[in-house]
Coordinates of C-alpha atoms and ligand atoms in Angstrom, one line a residue:
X11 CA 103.2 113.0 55.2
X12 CA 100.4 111.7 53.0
X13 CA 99.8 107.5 53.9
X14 CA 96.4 105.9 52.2
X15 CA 97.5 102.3 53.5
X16 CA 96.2 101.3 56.7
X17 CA 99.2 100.6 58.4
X18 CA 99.5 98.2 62.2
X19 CA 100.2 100.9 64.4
X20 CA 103.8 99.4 65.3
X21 CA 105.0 99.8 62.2
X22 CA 103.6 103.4 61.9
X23 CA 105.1 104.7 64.6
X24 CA 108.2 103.6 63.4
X25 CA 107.9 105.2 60.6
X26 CA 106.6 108.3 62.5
X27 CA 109.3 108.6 64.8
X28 CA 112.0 108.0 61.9
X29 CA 110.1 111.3 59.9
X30 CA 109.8 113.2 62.8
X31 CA 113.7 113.2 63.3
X32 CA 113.0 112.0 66.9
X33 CA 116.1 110.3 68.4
X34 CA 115.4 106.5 69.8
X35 CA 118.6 106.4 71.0
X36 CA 119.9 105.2 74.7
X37 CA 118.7 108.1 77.4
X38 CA 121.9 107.8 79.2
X39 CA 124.1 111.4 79.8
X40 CA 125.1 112.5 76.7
X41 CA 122.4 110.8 74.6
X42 CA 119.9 112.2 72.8
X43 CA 116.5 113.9 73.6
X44 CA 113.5 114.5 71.6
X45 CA 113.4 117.5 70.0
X46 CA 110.9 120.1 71.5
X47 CA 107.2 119.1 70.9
X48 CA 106.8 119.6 67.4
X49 CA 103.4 121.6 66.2
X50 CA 101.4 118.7 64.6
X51 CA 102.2 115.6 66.8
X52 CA 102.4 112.8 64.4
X53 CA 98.9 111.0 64.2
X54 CA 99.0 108.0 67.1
X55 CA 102.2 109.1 68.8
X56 CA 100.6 108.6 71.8
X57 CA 100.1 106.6 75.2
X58 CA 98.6 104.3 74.9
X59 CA 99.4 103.6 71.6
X60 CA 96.5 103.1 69.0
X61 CA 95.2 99.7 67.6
X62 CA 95.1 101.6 64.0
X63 CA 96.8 104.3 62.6
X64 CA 96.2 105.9 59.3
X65 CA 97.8 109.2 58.5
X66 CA 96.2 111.1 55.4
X67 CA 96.1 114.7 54.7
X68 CA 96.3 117.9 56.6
X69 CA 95.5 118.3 60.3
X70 CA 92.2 119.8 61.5
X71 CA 92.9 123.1 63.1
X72 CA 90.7 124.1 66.2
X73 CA 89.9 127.8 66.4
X74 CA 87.5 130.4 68.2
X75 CA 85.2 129.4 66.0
X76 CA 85.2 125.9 66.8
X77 CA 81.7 124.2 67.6
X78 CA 81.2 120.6 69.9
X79 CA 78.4 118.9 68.1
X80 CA 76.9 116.1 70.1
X81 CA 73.7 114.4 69.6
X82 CA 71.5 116.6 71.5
X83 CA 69.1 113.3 72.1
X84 CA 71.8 111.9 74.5
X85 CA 72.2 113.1 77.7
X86 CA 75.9 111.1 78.1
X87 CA 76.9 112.5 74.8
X88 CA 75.8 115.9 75.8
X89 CA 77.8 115.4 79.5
X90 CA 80.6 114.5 77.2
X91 CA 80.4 117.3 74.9
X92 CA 80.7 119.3 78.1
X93 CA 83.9 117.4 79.7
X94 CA 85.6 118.1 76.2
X95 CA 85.0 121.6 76.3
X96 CA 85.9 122.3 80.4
X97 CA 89.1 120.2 79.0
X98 CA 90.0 122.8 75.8
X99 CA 88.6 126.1 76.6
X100 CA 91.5 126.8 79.7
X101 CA 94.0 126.4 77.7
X102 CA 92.7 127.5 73.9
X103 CA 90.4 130.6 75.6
X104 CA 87.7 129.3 73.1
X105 CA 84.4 129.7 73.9
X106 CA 84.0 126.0 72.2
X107 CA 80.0 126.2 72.4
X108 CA 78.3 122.5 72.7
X109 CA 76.0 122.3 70.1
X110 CA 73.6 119.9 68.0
X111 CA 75.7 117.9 66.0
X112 CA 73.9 119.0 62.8
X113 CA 75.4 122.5 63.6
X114 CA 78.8 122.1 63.9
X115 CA 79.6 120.4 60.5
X116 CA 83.2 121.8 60.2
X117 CA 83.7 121.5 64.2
X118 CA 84.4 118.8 66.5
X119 CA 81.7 115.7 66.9
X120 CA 81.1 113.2 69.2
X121 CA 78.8 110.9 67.4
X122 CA 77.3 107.4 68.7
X123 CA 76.8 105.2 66.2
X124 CA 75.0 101.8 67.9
X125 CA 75.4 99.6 65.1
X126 CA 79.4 100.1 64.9
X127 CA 79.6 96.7 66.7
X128 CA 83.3 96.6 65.7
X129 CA 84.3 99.6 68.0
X130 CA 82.9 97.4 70.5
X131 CA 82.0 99.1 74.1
X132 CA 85.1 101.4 74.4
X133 CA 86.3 101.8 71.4
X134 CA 86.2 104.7 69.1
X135 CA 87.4 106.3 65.5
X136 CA 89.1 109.3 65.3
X137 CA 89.1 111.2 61.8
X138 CA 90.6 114.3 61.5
X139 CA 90.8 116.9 58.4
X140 CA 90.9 120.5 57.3
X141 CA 86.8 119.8 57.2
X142 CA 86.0 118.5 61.1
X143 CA 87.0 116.3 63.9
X144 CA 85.0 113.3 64.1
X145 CA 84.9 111.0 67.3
X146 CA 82.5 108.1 66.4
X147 CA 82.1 105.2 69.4
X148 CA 79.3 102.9 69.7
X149 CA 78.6 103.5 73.4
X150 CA 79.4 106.8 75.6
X151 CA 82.9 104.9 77.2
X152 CA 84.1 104.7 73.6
X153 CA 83.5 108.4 72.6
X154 CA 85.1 109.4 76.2
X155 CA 88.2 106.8 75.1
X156 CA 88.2 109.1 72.0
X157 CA 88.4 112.3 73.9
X158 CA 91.8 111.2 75.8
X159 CA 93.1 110.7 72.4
X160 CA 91.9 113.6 70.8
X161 CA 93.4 115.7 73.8
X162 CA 96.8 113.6 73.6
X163 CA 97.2 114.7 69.9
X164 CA 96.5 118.2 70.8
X165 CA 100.0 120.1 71.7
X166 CA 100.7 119.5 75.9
X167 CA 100.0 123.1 76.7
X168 CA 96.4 122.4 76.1
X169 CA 96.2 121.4 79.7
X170 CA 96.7 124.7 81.0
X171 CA 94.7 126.1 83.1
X172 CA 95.7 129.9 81.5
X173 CA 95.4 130.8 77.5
X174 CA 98.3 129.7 75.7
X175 CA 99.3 131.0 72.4
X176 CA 98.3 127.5 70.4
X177 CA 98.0 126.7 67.3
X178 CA 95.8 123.9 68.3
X179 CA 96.1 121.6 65.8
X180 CA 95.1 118.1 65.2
X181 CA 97.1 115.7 62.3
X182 CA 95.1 114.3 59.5
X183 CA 94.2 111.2 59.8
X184 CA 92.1 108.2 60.8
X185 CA 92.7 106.5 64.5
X186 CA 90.3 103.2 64.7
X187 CA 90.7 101.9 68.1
X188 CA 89.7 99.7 70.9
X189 CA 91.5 97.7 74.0
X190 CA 92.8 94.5 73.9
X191 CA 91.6 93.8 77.6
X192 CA 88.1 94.3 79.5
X193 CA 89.8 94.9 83.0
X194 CA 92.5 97.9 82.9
X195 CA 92.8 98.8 86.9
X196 CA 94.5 100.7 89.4
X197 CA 94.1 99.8 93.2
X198 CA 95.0 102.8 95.4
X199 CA 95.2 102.1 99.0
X200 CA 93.5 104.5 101.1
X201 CA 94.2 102.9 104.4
X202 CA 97.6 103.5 105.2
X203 CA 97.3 106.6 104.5
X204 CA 94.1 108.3 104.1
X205 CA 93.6 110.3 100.5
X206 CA 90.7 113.1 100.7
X207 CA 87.7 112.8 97.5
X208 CA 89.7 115.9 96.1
X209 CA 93.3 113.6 96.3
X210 CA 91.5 110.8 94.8
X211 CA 89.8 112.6 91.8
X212 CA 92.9 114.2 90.9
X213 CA 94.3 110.6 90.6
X214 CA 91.0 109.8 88.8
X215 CA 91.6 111.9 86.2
X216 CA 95.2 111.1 85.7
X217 CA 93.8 107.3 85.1
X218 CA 91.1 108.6 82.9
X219 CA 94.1 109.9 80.2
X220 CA 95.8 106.8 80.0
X221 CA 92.2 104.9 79.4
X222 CA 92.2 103.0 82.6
X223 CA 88.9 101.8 83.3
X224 CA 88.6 100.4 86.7
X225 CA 89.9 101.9 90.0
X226 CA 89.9 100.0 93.0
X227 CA 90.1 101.4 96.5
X228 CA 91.0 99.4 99.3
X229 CA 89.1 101.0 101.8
X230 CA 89.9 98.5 105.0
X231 CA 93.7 97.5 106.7
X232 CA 95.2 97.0 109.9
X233 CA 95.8 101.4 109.9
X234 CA 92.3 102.5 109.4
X235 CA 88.6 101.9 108.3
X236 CA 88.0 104.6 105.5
X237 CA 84.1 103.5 104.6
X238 CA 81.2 104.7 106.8
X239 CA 79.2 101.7 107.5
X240 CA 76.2 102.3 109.4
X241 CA 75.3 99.1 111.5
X242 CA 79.0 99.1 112.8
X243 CA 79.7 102.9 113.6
X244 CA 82.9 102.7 115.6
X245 CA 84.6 101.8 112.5
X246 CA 85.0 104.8 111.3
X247 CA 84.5 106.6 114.8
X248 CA 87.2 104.2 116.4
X249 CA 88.9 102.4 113.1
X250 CA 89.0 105.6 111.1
X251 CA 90.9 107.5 113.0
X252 CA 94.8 106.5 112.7
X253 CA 97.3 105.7 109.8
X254 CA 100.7 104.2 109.6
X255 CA 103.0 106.8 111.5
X256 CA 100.1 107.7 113.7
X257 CA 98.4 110.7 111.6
X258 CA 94.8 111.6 111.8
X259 CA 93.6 108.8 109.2
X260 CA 89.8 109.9 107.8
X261 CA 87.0 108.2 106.4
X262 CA 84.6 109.0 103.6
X263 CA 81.3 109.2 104.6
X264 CA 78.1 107.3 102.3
X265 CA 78.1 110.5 100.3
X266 CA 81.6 111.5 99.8
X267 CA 81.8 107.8 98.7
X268 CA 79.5 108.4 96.1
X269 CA 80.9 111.3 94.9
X270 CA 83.6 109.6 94.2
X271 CA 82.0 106.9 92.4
X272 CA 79.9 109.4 90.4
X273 CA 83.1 111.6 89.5
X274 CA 84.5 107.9 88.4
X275 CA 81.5 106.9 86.3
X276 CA 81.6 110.4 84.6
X277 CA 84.8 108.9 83.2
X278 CA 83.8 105.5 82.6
X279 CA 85.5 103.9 85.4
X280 CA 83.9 101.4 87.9
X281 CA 84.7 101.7 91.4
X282 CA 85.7 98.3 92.9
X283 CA 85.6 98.4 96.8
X284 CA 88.1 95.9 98.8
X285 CA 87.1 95.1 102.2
X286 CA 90.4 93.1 103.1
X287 CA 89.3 90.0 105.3
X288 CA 89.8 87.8 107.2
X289 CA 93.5 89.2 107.7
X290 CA 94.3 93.2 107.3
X291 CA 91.8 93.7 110.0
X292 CA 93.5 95.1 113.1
X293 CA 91.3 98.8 112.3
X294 CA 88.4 96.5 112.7
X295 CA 89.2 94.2 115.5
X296 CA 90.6 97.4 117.1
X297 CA 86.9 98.7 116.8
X298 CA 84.9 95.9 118.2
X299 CA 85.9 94.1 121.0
X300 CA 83.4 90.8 120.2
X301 CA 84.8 90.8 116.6
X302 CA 88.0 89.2 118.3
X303 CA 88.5 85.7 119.1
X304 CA 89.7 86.1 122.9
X305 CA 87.2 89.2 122.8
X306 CA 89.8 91.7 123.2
X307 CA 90.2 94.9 121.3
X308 CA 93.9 95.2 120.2
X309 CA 95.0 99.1 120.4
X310 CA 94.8 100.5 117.1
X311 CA 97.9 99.8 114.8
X312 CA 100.3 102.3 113.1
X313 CA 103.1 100.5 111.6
X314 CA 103.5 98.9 108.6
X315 CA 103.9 95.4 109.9
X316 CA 101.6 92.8 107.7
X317 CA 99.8 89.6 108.7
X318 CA 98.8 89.3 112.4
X319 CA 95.3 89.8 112.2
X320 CA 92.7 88.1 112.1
X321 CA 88.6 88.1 111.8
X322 CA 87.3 85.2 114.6
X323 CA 87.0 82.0 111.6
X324 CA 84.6 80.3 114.5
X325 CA 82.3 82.9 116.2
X326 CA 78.9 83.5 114.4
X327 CA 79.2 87.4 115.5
X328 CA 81.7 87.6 112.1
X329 CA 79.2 86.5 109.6
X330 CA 76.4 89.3 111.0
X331 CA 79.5 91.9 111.2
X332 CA 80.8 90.4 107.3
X333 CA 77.2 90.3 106.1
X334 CA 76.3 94.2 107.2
X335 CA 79.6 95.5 105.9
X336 CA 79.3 93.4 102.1
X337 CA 74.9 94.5 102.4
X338 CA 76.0 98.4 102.8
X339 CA 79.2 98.3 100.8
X340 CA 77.2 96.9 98.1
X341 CA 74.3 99.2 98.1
X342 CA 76.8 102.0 97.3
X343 CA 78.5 99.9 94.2
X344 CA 76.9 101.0 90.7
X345 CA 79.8 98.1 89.7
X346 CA 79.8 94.5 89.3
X347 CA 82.3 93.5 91.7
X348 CA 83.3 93.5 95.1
X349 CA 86.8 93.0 96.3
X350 CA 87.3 91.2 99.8
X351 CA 90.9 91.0 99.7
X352 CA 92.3 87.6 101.1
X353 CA 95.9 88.3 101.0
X354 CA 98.2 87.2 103.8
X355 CA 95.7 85.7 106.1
X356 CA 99.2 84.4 108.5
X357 CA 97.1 84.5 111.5
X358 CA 94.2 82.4 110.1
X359 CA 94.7 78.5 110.0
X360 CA 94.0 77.1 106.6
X361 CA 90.7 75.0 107.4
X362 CA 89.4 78.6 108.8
X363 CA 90.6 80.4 106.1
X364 CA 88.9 78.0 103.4
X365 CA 85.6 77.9 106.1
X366 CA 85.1 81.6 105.9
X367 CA 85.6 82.0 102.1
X368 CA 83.1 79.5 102.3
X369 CA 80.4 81.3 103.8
X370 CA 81.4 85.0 103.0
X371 CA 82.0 84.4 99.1
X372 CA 78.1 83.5 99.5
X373 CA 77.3 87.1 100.4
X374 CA 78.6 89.0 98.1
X375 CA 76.5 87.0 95.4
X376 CA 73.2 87.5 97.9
X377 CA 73.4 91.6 97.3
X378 CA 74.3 91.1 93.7
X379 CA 78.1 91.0 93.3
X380 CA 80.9 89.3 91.9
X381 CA 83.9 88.3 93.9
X382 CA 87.6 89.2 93.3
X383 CA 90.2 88.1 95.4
X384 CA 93.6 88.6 95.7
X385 CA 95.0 85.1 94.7
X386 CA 95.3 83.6 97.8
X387 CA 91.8 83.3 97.5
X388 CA 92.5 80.2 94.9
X389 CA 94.0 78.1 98.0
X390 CA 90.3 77.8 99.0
X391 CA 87.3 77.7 96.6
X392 CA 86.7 80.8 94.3
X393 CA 83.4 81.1 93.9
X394 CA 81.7 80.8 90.2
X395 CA 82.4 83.7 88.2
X396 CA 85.2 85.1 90.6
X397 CA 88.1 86.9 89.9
X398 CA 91.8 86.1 91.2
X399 CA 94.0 88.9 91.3
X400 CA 97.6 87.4 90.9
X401 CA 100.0 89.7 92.8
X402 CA 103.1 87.6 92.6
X403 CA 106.7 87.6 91.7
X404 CA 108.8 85.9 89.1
X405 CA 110.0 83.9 92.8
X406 CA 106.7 83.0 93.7
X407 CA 107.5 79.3 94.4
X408 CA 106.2 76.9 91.1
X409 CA 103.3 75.6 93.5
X410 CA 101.8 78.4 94.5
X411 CA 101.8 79.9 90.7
X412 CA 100.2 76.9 89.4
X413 CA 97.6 76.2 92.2
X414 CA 96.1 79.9 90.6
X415 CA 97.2 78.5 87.2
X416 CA 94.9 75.8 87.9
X417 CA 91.6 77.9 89.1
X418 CA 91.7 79.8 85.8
X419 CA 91.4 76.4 84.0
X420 CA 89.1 75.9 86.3
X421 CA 87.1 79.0 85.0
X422 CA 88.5 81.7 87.5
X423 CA 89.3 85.0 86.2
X424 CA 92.5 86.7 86.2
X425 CA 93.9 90.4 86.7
X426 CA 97.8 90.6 86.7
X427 CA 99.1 92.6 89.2
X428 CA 102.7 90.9 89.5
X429 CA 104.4 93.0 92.4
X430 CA 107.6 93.0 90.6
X431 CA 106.1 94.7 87.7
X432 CA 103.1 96.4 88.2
X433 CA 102.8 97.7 92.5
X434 CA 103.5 101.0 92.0
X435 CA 105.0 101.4 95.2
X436 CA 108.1 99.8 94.6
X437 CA 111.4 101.4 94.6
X438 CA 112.8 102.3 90.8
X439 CA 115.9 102.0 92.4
X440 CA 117.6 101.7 95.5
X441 CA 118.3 105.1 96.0
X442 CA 114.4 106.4 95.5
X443 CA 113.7 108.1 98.3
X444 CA 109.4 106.6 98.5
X445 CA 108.6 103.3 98.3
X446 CA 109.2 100.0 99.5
X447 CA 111.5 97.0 98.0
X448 CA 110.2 93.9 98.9
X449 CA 109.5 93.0 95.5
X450 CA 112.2 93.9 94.4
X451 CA 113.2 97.5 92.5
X452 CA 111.4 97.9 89.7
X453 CA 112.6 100.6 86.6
X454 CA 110.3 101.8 84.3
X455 CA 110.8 99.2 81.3
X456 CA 110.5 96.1 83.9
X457 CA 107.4 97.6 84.4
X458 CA 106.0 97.5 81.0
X459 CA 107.9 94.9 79.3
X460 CA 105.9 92.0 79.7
X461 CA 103.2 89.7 78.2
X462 CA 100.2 89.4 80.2
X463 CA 98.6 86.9 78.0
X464 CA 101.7 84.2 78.7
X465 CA 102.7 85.5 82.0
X466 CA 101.6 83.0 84.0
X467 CA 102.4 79.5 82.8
X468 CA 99.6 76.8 82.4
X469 CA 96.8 80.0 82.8
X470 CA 94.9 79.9 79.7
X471 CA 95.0 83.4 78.0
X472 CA 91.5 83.5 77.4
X473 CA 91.4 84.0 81.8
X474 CA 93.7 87.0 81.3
X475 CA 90.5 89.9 81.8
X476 CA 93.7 92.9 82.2
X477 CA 96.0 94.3 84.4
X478 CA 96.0 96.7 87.0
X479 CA 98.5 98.4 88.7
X480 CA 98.5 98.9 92.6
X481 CA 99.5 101.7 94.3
X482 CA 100.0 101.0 98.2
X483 CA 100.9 103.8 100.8
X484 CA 102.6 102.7 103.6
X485 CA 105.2 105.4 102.3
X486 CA 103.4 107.8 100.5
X487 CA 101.2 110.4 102.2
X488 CA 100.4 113.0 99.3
X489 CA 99.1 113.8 96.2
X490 CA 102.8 114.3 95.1
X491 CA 104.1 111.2 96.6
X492 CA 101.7 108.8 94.6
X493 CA 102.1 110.8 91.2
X494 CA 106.4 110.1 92.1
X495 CA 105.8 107.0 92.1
X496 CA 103.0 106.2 89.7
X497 CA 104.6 108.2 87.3
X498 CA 105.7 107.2 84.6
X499 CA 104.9 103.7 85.7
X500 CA 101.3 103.9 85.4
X501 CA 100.8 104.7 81.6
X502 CA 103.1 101.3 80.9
X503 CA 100.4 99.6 82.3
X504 CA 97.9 100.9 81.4
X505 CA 99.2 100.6 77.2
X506 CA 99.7 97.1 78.5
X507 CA 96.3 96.8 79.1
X508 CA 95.0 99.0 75.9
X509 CA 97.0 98.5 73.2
X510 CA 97.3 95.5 70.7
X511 CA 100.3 92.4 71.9
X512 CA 102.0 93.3 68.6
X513 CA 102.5 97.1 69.5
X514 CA 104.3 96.0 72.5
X515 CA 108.0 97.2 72.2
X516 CA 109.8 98.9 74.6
X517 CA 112.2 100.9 71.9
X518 CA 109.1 103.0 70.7
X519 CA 107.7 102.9 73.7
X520 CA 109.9 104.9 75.7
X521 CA 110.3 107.7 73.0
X522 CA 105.9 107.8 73.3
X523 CA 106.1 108.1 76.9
X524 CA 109.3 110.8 76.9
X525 CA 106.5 113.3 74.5
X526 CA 104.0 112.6 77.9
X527 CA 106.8 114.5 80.1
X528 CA 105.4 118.4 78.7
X529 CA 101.6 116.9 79.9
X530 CA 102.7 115.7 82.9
X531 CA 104.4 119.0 83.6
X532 CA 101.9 121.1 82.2
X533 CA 99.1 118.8 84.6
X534 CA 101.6 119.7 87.5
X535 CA 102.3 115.4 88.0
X536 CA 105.0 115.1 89.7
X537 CA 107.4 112.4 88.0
X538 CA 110.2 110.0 88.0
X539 CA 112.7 110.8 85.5
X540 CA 113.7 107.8 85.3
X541 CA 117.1 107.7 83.1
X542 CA 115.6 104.5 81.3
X543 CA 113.5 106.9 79.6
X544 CA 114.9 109.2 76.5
X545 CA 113.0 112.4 78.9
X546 CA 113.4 116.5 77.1
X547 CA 115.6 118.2 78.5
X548 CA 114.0 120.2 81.3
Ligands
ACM611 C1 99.2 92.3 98.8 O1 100.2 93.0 98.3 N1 99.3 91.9 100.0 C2 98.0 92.0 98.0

């Protein structure tokens, strides 16, 4: 298909999916499937979908020949040139050498190109010919945006780990691309359960291909302390040491945690720790008798109850314990912002809840961070420059939806995280075996068929900074569990976050994220096949 126009990527991948034969039909028994993955996916027929789309000419063909180029004067570009090589030669059994871009004129290059201030600090432009693959970003983040795309247009059975038979092949074509939010997150809780580094870089890397850019770990909760912290060791020693259904829990220790944000960063996402306070605490109280107003140390807590604990609003021990955790916390965060939770303070009277905001928010500014809150944190003063995270439902009562309406008049930030779209940890249905359902059930196209920009009436879209997605694990206890339910969730939300307002429809959508199932298997995520979803047949 030759196309010179420069076409909104909507209306191309109609026009994509119409030439390709590819049914859009209803997924129910008896409907149609894609057909298998054809050899050349069509130019942007992927998730999330592309800003721009321009088809044009053959495809670029990668062979044993193939060269990286990068600039050779960049060490990111080079570390890039490296990741896209570990991420090809599996599969391809090239040798895929990374080179100086000069020498690999008919291969693949990543070039950085400062003064392409429309590409902006993630975005990137893919052309692709019979000549060379050329990824062009203005900043590192954009080229390794580019590389999830590059590796999406490739056929699935590049992310093998054995040699597959290929061809590798890359449609013709220009992609010119970049993300119509700042903020694209997802929050996995690590408290609950505990995850190990090598459980959460897997899910790292599953983020990285669907362009998320912030991953938040809540690291504190009633079940377990997962952070070493130095000047309070017990909560680890003590607080570490259970999880919901009374498993061994764990903790990372100041390395391990930086591993992890190192292994993030190599994929341009920010690490935003949540210390959850003053409520969510019971793994700390449970740790430190003084911490507690009657000075008492409740036994530590295994179930999945929420709301009954409390940091002491009124004894001046909480500020030195609140002001050691934020110091140490912070001194391990490359990022901008530091999460300190806020949700369901039920055991905190309102005066002490707003008091302590009061003197904690404070802190986090004093070693160098930004607050984010979960929304609650609007009923008492956010600080300047904070961000809310709105974690509501379409039955949040009118009151409490426009009290955080108001803040981000006000100037307070915004992620969406509405739990009746976006918590990953919901039931799809009622007969999904993970999961909870307090927010209701929610099926893959409630998940991504929403507006963030008007979701939340009277909040200005200009406070929209993204979505993210949580993923809590009262229920879910391995790798496989979280993919179950993140999958096929997860990318929804994250296009939600990436791609351009007028991309956004669901009948396209679905056939895109059908064409992920052959990655997802060949990646070994475990999925949902949710019958929403037009799937292959297996
Ligand atoms: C929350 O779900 N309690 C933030």
């Amino acid at each position: 298909m030759r196309q010179r126009r420069r076409i909104p990527a909507l209306v191309g991948s109609l026009l994509l999916v119409a030439a390709a034969g590819v049914a859009c039909g209803e997924a129910s028994a008896g409907g149609r499937v894609p057909a298998a993955e054809p050899e050349v996916r069509p130019l942007g027929r992927i998730v999330p979908v592309p800003a721009s789309v321009t088809p044009e000419g053959e495809p670029y063909t990668l062979t044993r020949a193939t060269r990286i180029g990068v600039d050779e004067d960049s060490a990111e570009a080079r570390a890039l040139g490296r990741y896209l090589a570990g991420l090809l030669r599996p599969a391809t059994g090239f040798p895929l050498p990374v080179v100086d871009e000069a020498a690999a004129r008919d291969g693949i290059r990543l070039r950085l190109a400062p003064d392409d201030t429309g590409l902006g600090d993630e975005g990137y432009r893919l052309a692709s010919s019979p000549d060379g693959l050329t990824l062009t970003a203005r900043a590192p983040a954009g080229l390794f945006r580019g590389v999830q795309t590059l590796r999406q247009q490739l056929p699935s059975a590049v992310e093998r780990g054995t040699v597959q038979p290929g061809p590798w092949k890359v449609a013709g074509g220009t992609v010119t691309d970049t993300p119509r939010y700042a903020y694209r997150g997802a929050m996995l809780d690590v408290s609950r359960h505990f995850f190990t580094v090598d459980e959460v870089k897997r899910y790292i890397d599953q983020l990285a291909l669907y362009k998320v850019n912030t991953l938040h770990l809540h690291l504190s909760d009633d079940q377990g302390w997962r952070i070493a912290v130095d000047s309070w060791p017990r909560l680890t020693a003590h607080g570490g040491a259970t999880e919901v259904g009374g498993g061994p829990g764990g903790f990372y220790t100041k390395e391990q945690y930086r591993e992890i944000v190192r292994y993030a960063a190599a994929r341009y996402q920010e690490v935003i720790p949540e210390i959850d306070m003053p409520g969510h605490t019971n793994a700390a109280l449970s740790s430190y008798a003084e911490l507690n107003c009657d000075g008492v140390a409740p036994p530590p807590y295994t179930g999945v109850k929420v709301g009954f604990s409390s940091l002491c609003a009124s004894k001046p021990v909480t500020y030195d314990f609140v002001d050691d955790v934020i110091r140490e916390i912070a001194a391990l965060t490359p990022g901008r912002y530091l999460h300190i939770g806020g949700d369901e303070a039920h055991s905190t009277s309102h005066a002490d809840y707003t008091a302590f905001m009061d003197r904690v928010q404070p802190v986090v500014a004093k070693y160098g961070k930004t607050v984010v809150g979960w929304h609650q944190l609007t009923g008492a003063t956010p600080a300047e420059g904070a961000l809310g995270q709105y974690w509501g439902l379409d039955r949040t009562p009118a009151a409490e939806k426009e009290r955080v309406a108001a803040a981000a008049r006000g100037g307070t930030g915004l992620v969406l995280s509405p739990a009746d779209r976006t918590y990953l940890d919901m039931k799809y249905t009622k007969d999904t075996p993970l999961g909870l359902s307090w927010a209701g059930y929610v099926e893959v196209r409630r998940s991504y068929d929403w507006d963030p920009d008007s979701y939340l009436a009277g909040a200005p879209a200009s406070a929209v900074r993204g979505v993210e997605a949580p993923l809590w694990t009262e229920t879910l206890a391995t790798s496989s569990d979280l993919e179950t339910m993140a999958f096929p969730r997860l990318p929804g939300i994250a296009e939600l976050g990436w791609s351009p307002a007028a991309s956004h429809d669901w009948e396209t959508y679905k056939v895109r994220l059908a064409e992920q199932a052959p990655r997802f298997d060949a990646l070994g995520i475990a999925y949902h096949r949710s019958p929403q979803v037009p799937w292959p047949a297996e």
